[in-house]
CSV table of C-alpha atoms and ligand atoms in Angstrom, one decimal:
chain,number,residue,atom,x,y,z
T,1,UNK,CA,-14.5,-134.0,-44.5
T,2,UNK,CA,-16.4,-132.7,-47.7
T,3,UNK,CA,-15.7,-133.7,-51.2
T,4,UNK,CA,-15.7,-130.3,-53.3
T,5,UNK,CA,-15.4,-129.7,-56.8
T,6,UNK,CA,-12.8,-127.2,-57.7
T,7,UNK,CA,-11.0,-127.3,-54.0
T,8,UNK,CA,-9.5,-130.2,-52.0
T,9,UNK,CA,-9.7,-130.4,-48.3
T,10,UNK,CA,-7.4,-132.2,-46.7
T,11,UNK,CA,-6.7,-132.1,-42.7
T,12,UNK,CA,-3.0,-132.7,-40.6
T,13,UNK,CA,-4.0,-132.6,-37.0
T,14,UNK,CA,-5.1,-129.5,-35.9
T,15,UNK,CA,-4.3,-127.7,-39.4
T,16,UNK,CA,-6.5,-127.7,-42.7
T,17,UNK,CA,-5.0,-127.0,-46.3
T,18,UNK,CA,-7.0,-126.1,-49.0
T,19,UNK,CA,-5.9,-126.9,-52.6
T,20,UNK,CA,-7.7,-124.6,-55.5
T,21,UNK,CA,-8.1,-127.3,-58.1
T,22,UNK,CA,-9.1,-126.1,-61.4
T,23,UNK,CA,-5.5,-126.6,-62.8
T,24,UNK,CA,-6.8,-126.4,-66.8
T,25,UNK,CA,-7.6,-122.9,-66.2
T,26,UNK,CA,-4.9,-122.2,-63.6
T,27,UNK,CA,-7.1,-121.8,-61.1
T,28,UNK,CA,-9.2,-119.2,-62.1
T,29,UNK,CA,-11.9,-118.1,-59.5
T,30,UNK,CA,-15.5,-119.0,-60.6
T,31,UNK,CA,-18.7,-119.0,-59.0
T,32,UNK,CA,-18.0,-122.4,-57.9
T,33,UNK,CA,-14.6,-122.4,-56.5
T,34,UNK,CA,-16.3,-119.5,-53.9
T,35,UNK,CA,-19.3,-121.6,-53.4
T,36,UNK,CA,-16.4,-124.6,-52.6
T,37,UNK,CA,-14.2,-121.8,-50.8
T,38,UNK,CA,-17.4,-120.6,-48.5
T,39,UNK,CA,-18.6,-123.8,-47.5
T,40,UNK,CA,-15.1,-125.1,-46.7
T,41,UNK,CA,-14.6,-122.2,-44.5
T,42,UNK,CA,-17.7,-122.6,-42.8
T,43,UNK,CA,-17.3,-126.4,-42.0
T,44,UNK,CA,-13.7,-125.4,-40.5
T,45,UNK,CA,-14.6,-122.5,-38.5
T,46,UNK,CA,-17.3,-124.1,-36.9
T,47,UNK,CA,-14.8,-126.8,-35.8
T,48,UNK,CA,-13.0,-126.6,-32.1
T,49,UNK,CA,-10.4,-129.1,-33.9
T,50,UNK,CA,-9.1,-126.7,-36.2
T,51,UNK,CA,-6.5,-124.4,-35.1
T,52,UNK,CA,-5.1,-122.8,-38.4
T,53,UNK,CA,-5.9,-123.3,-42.3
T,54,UNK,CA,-3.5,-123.0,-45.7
T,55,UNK,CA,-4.8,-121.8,-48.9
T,56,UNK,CA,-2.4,-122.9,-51.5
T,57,UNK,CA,-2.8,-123.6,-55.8
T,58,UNK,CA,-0.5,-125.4,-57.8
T,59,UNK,CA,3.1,-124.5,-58.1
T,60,UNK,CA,2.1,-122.7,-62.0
T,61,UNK,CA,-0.3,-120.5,-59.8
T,62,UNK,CA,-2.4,-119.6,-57.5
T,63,UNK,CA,-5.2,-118.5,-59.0
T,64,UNK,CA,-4.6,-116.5,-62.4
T,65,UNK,CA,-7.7,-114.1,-61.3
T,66,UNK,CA,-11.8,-114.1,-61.4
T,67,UNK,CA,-12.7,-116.5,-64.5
T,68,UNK,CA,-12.7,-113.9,-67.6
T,69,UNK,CA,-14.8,-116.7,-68.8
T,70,UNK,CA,-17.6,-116.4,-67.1
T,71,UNK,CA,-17.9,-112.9,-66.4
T,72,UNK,CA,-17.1,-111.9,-70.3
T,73,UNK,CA,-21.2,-111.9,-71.2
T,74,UNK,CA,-22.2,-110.3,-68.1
T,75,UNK,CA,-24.4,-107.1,-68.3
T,76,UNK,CA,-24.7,-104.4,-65.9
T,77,UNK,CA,-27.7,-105.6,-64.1
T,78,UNK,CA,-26.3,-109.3,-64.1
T,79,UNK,CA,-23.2,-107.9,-62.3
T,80,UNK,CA,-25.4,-105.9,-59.8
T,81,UNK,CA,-28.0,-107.9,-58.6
T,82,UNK,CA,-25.8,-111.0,-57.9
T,83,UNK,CA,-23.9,-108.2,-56.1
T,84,UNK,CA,-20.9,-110.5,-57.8
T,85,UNK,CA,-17.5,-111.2,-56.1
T,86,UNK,CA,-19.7,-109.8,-52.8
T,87,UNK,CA,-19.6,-113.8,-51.2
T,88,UNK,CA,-15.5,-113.0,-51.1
T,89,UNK,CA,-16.5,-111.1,-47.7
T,90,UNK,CA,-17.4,-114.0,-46.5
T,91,UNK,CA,-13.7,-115.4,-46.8
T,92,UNK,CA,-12.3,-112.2,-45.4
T,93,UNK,CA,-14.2,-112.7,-42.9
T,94,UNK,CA,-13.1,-116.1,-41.7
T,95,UNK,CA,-12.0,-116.0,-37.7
T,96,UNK,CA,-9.7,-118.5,-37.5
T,97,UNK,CA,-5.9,-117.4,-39.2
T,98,UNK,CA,-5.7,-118.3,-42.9
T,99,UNK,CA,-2.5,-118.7,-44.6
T,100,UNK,CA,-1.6,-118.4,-48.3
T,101,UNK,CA,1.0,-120.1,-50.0
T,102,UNK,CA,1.5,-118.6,-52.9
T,103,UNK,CA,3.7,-120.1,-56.2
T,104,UNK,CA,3.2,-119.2,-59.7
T,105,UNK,CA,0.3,-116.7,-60.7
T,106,UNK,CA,-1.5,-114.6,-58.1
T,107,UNK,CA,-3.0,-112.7,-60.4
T,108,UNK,CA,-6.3,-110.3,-60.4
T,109,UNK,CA,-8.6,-111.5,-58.0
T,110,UNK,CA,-5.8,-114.1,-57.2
T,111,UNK,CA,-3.7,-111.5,-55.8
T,112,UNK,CA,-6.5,-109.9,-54.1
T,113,UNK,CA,-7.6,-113.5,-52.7
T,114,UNK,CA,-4.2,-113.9,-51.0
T,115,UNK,CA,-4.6,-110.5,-49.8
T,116,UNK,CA,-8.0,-111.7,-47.9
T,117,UNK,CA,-5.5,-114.2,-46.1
T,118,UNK,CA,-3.6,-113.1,-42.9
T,119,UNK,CA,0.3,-114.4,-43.7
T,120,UNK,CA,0.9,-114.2,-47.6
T,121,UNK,CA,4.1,-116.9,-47.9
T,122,UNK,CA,5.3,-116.8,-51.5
T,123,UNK,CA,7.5,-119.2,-53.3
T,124,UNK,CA,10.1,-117.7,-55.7
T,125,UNK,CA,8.5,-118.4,-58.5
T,126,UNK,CA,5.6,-116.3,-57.4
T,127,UNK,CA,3.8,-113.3,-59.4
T,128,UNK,CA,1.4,-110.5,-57.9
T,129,UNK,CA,-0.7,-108.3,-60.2
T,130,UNK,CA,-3.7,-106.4,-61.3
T,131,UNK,CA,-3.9,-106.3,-64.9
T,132,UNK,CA,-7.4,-106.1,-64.7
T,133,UNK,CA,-6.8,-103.1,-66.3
T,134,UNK,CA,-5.9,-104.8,-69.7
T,135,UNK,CA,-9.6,-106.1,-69.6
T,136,UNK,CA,-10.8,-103.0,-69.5
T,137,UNK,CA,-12.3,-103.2,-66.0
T,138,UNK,CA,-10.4,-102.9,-62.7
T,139,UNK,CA,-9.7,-104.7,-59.3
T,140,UNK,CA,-13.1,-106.3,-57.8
T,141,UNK,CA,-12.4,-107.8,-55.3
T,142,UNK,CA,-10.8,-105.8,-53.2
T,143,UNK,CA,-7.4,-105.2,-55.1
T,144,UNK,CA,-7.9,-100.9,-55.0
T,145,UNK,CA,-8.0,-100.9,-51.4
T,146,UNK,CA,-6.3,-103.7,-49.4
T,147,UNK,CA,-3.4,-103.5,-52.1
T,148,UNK,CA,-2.9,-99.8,-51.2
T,149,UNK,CA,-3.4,-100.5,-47.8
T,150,UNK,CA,-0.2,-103.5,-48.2
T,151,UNK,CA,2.0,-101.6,-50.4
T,152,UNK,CA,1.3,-98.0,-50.2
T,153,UNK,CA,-0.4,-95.7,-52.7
T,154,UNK,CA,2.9,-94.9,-54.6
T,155,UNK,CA,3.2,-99.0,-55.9
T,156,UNK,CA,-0.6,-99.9,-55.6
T,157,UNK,CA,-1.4,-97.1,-58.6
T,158,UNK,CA,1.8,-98.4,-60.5
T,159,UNK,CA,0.6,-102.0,-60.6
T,160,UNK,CA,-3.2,-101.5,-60.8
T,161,UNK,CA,-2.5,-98.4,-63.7
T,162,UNK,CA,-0.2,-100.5,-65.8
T,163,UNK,CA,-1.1,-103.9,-65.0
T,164,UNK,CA,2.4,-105.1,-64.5
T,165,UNK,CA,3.4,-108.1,-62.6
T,166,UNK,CA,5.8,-108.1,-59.5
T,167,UNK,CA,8.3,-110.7,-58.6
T,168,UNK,CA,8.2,-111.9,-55.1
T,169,UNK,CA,11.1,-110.0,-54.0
T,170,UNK,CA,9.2,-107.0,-55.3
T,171,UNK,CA,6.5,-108.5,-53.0
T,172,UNK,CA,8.6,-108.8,-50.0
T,173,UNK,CA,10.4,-105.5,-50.0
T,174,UNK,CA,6.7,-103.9,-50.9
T,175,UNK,CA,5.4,-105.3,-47.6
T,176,UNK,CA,2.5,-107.6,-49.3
T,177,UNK,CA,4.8,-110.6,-48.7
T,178,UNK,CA,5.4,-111.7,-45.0
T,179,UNK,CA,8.2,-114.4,-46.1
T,180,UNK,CA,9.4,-115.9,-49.4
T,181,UNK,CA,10.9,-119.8,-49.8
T,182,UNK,CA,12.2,-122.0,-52.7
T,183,UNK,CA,9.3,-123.4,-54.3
T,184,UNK,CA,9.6,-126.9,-53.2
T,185,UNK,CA,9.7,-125.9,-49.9
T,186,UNK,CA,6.6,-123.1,-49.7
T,187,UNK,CA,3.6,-126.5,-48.4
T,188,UNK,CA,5.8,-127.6,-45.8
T,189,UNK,CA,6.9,-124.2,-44.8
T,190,UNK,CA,3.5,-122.9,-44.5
T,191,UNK,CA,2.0,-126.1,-42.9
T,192,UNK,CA,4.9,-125.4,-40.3
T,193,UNK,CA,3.6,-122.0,-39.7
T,194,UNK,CA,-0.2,-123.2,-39.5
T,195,UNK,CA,0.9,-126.1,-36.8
T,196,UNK,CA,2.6,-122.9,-34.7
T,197,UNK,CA,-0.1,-121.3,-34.6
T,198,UNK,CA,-2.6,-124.2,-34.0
T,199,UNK,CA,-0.6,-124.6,-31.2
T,200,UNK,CA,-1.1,-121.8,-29.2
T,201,UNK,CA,-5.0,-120.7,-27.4
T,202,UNK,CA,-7.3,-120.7,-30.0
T,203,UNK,CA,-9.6,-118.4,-28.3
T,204,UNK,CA,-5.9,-116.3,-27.9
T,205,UNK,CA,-4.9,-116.9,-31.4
T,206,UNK,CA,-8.8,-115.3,-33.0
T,207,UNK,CA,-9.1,-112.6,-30.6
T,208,UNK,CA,-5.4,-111.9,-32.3
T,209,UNK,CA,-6.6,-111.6,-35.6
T,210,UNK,CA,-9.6,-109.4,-34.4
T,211,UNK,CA,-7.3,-107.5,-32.9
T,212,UNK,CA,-5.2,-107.0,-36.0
T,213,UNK,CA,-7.5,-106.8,-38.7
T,214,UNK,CA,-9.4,-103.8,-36.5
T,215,UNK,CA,-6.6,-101.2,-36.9
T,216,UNK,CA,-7.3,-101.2,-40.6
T,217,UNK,CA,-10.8,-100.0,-39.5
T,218,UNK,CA,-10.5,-97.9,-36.2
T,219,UNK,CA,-8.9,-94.6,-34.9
T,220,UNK,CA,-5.5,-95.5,-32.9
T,221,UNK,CA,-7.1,-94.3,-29.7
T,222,UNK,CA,-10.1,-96.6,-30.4
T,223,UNK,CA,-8.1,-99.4,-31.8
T,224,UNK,CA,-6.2,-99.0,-28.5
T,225,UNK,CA,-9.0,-99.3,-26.0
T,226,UNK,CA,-10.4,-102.2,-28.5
T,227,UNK,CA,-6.6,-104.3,-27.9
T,228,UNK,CA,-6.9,-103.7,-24.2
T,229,UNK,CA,-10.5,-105.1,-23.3
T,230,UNK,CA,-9.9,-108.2,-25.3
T,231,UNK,CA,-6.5,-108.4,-23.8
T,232,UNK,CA,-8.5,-108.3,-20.4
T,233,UNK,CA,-11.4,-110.7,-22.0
T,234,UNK,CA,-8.3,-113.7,-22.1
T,235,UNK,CA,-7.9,-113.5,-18.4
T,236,UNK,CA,-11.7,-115.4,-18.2
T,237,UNK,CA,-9.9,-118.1,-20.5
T,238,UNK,CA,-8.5,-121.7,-18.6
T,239,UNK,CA,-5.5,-121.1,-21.5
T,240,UNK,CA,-4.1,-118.0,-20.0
T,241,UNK,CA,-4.0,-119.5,-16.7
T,242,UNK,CA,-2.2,-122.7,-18.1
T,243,UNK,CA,0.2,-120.2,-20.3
T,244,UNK,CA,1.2,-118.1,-17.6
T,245,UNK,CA,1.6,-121.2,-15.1
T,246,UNK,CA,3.5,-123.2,-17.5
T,247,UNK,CA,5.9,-120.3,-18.0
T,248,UNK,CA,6.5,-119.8,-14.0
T,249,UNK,CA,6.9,-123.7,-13.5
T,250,UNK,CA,9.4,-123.3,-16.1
T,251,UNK,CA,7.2,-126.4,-18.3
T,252,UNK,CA,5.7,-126.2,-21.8
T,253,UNK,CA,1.7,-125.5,-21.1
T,254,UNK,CA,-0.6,-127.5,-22.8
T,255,UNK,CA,-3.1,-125.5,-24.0
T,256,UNK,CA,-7.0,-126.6,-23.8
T,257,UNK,CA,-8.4,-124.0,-27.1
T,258,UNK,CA,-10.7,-123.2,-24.0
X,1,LIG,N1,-10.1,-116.7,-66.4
X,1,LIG,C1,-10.4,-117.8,-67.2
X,1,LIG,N2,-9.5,-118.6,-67.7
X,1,LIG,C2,-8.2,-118.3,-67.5
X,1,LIG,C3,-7.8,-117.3,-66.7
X,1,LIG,C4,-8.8,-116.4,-66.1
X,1,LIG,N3,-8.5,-115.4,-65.3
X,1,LIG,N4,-6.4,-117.3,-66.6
X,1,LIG,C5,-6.0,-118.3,-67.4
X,1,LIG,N5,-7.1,-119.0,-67.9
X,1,LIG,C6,-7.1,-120.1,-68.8
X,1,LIG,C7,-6.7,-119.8,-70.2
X,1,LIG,O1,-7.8,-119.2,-70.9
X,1,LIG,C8,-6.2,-121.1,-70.7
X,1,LIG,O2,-7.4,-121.9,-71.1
X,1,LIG,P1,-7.5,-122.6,-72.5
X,1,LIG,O3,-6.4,-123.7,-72.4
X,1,LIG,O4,-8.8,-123.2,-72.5
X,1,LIG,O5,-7.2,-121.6,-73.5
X,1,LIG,C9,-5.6,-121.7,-69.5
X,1,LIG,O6,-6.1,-121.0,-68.4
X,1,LIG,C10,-4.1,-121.6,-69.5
X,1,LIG,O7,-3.8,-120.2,-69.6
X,1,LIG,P2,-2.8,-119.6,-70.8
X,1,LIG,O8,-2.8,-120.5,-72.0
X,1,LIG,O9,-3.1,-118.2,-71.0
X,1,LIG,O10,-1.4,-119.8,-70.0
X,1,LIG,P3,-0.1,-118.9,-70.2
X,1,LIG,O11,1.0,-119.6,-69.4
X,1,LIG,O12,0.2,-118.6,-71.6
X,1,LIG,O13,-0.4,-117.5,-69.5
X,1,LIG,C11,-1.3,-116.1,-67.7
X,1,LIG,C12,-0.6,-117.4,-68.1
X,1,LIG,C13,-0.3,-114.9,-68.0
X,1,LIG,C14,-1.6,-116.1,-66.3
X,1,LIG,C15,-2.5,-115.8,-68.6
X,1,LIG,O14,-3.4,-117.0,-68.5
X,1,LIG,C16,-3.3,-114.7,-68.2
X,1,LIG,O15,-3.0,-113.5,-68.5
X,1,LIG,N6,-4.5,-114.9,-67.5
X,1,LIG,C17,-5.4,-113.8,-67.2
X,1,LIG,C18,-4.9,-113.0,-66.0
X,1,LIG,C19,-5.9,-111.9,-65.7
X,1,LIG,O16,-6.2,-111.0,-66.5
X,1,LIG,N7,-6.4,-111.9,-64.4
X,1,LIG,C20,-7.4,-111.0,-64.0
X,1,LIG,C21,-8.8,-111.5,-64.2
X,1,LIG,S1,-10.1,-110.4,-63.9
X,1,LIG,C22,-10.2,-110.3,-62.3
X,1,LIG,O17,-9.6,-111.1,-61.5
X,1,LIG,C23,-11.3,-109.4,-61.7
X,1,LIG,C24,-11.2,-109.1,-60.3
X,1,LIG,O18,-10.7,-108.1,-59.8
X,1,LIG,C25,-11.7,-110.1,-59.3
């Protein structure tokens, strides 16, 4: 595996976790943690070994947003023709599930990073937000719309208007949370989740996340007719024989990720 510099890479079998690792600055997202963040995706995707992948920070946080640092002397026309924060579609875009365990700060493009993930775990200790407001700018990374798309318009224009933080219960009942776990449990409990899932067809388990990520884009009857042909398009894979076998032998299939 790669050495990066602001991420570790680390791999348990068929799972990866990543570990944003710029803990002076809790983790704020610079141009280098996405370059780290990009190529680490691409170098597991591209790998038949790799069934799942975490996204975790440190237990203070997450990622505390986009580095203020960097961007603070930015004009205009330095903003717009690096098209900045426009590589992050490149990490929503990842095809294989991604899981983020969240403690601490998820803050600003934080938040909106373990919004581009497909399970949000949080620890207790965990914070959401937006306060980009406070900086005189707003979400750019995606907070406006997948945070009203998670929570609903009603909380999303609370917490990006005033910049408060919400507790992961908030989190939870809001729907941006799938589950929340004592702190000291939140690695283990989303590297148990990750193994689950790199358990089952791979080609099953991506065609999944197609499936799901397309209703945020397509009409219901559309969306419908998408689900069905890829449903259909599993029936050319040797795992859905073995699944369906397995099941009427009564036996645990082993699946081939073929
Ligand atoms: N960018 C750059 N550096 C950051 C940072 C960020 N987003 N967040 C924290 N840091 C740095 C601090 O500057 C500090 O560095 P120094 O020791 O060199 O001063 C270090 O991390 C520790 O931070 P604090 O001393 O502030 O720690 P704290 O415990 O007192 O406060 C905090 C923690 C409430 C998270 C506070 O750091 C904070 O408010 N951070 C900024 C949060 C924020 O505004 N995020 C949005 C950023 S903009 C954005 O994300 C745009 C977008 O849509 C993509």
């Amino acid at each position: 595996m790669t050495d990066f510099e602001t991420i570790l890479l680390e791999r348990k079998g068929r799972v990866a976790l990543i570990t944003l690792n710029r803990p002076k600055a809790l983790n704020a997202l610079n141009s280098q943690v996405l370059a780290d963040l990009r190529a680490a995706l691409q170098e597991l995707e591209s790998d038949d070994g790799v069934g799942a992948v975490v996204l975790t920070g440190s237990e203070r946080a997450f990622a505390a947003g986009a580095d203020i640092k960097e961007m603070a002397d930015k004009s205009y026309m330095d903003m717009f023709l690096a098209d900045f924060f426009a590589g992050y579609e490149q990490v929503a875009a990842f095809r294989k599930p991604l899981i983020a365990a969240v403690a601490g700060y998820a803050l600003g493009g934080g938040c909106e990073l373990a919004m581009m993930c497909d399970i949000l775990i949080a620890a207790d200790n965990a914070t959401f937000g937006q306060p980009e407001i406070k900086l005189g700018v707003i979400p750019g990374m995606g907070g406006s719309q997948r945070l009203t798309r998670a929570i609903g318009k009603a909380k999303a224009m609370d917490l990006i208007l005033t910049g408060r933080n919400m507790g992961a219960e908030e989190a939870e009942r809001a729907g941006l949370v799938a589950r929340i776990v004592p702190a000291a449990e939140l690695i283990a409990t989303a590297l148990e989740v990750a193994e689950t899932i790199a358990g089952y067809s791979l080609p099953a388990v991506m065609i999944a996340k197609e499936a799901v990520e397309r209703s945020y884009e397509l009409t219901l009857s559309e969306g419908l007719r998408f689900e069905r042909r890829v449903f259909h398009s599993l029936f050319a894979t040797e795992d859905q024989k073995e699944g369906m076998a397995a099941f009427v032998g009564k036996r645990a299939p082993e699946f081939k990720h073929r």
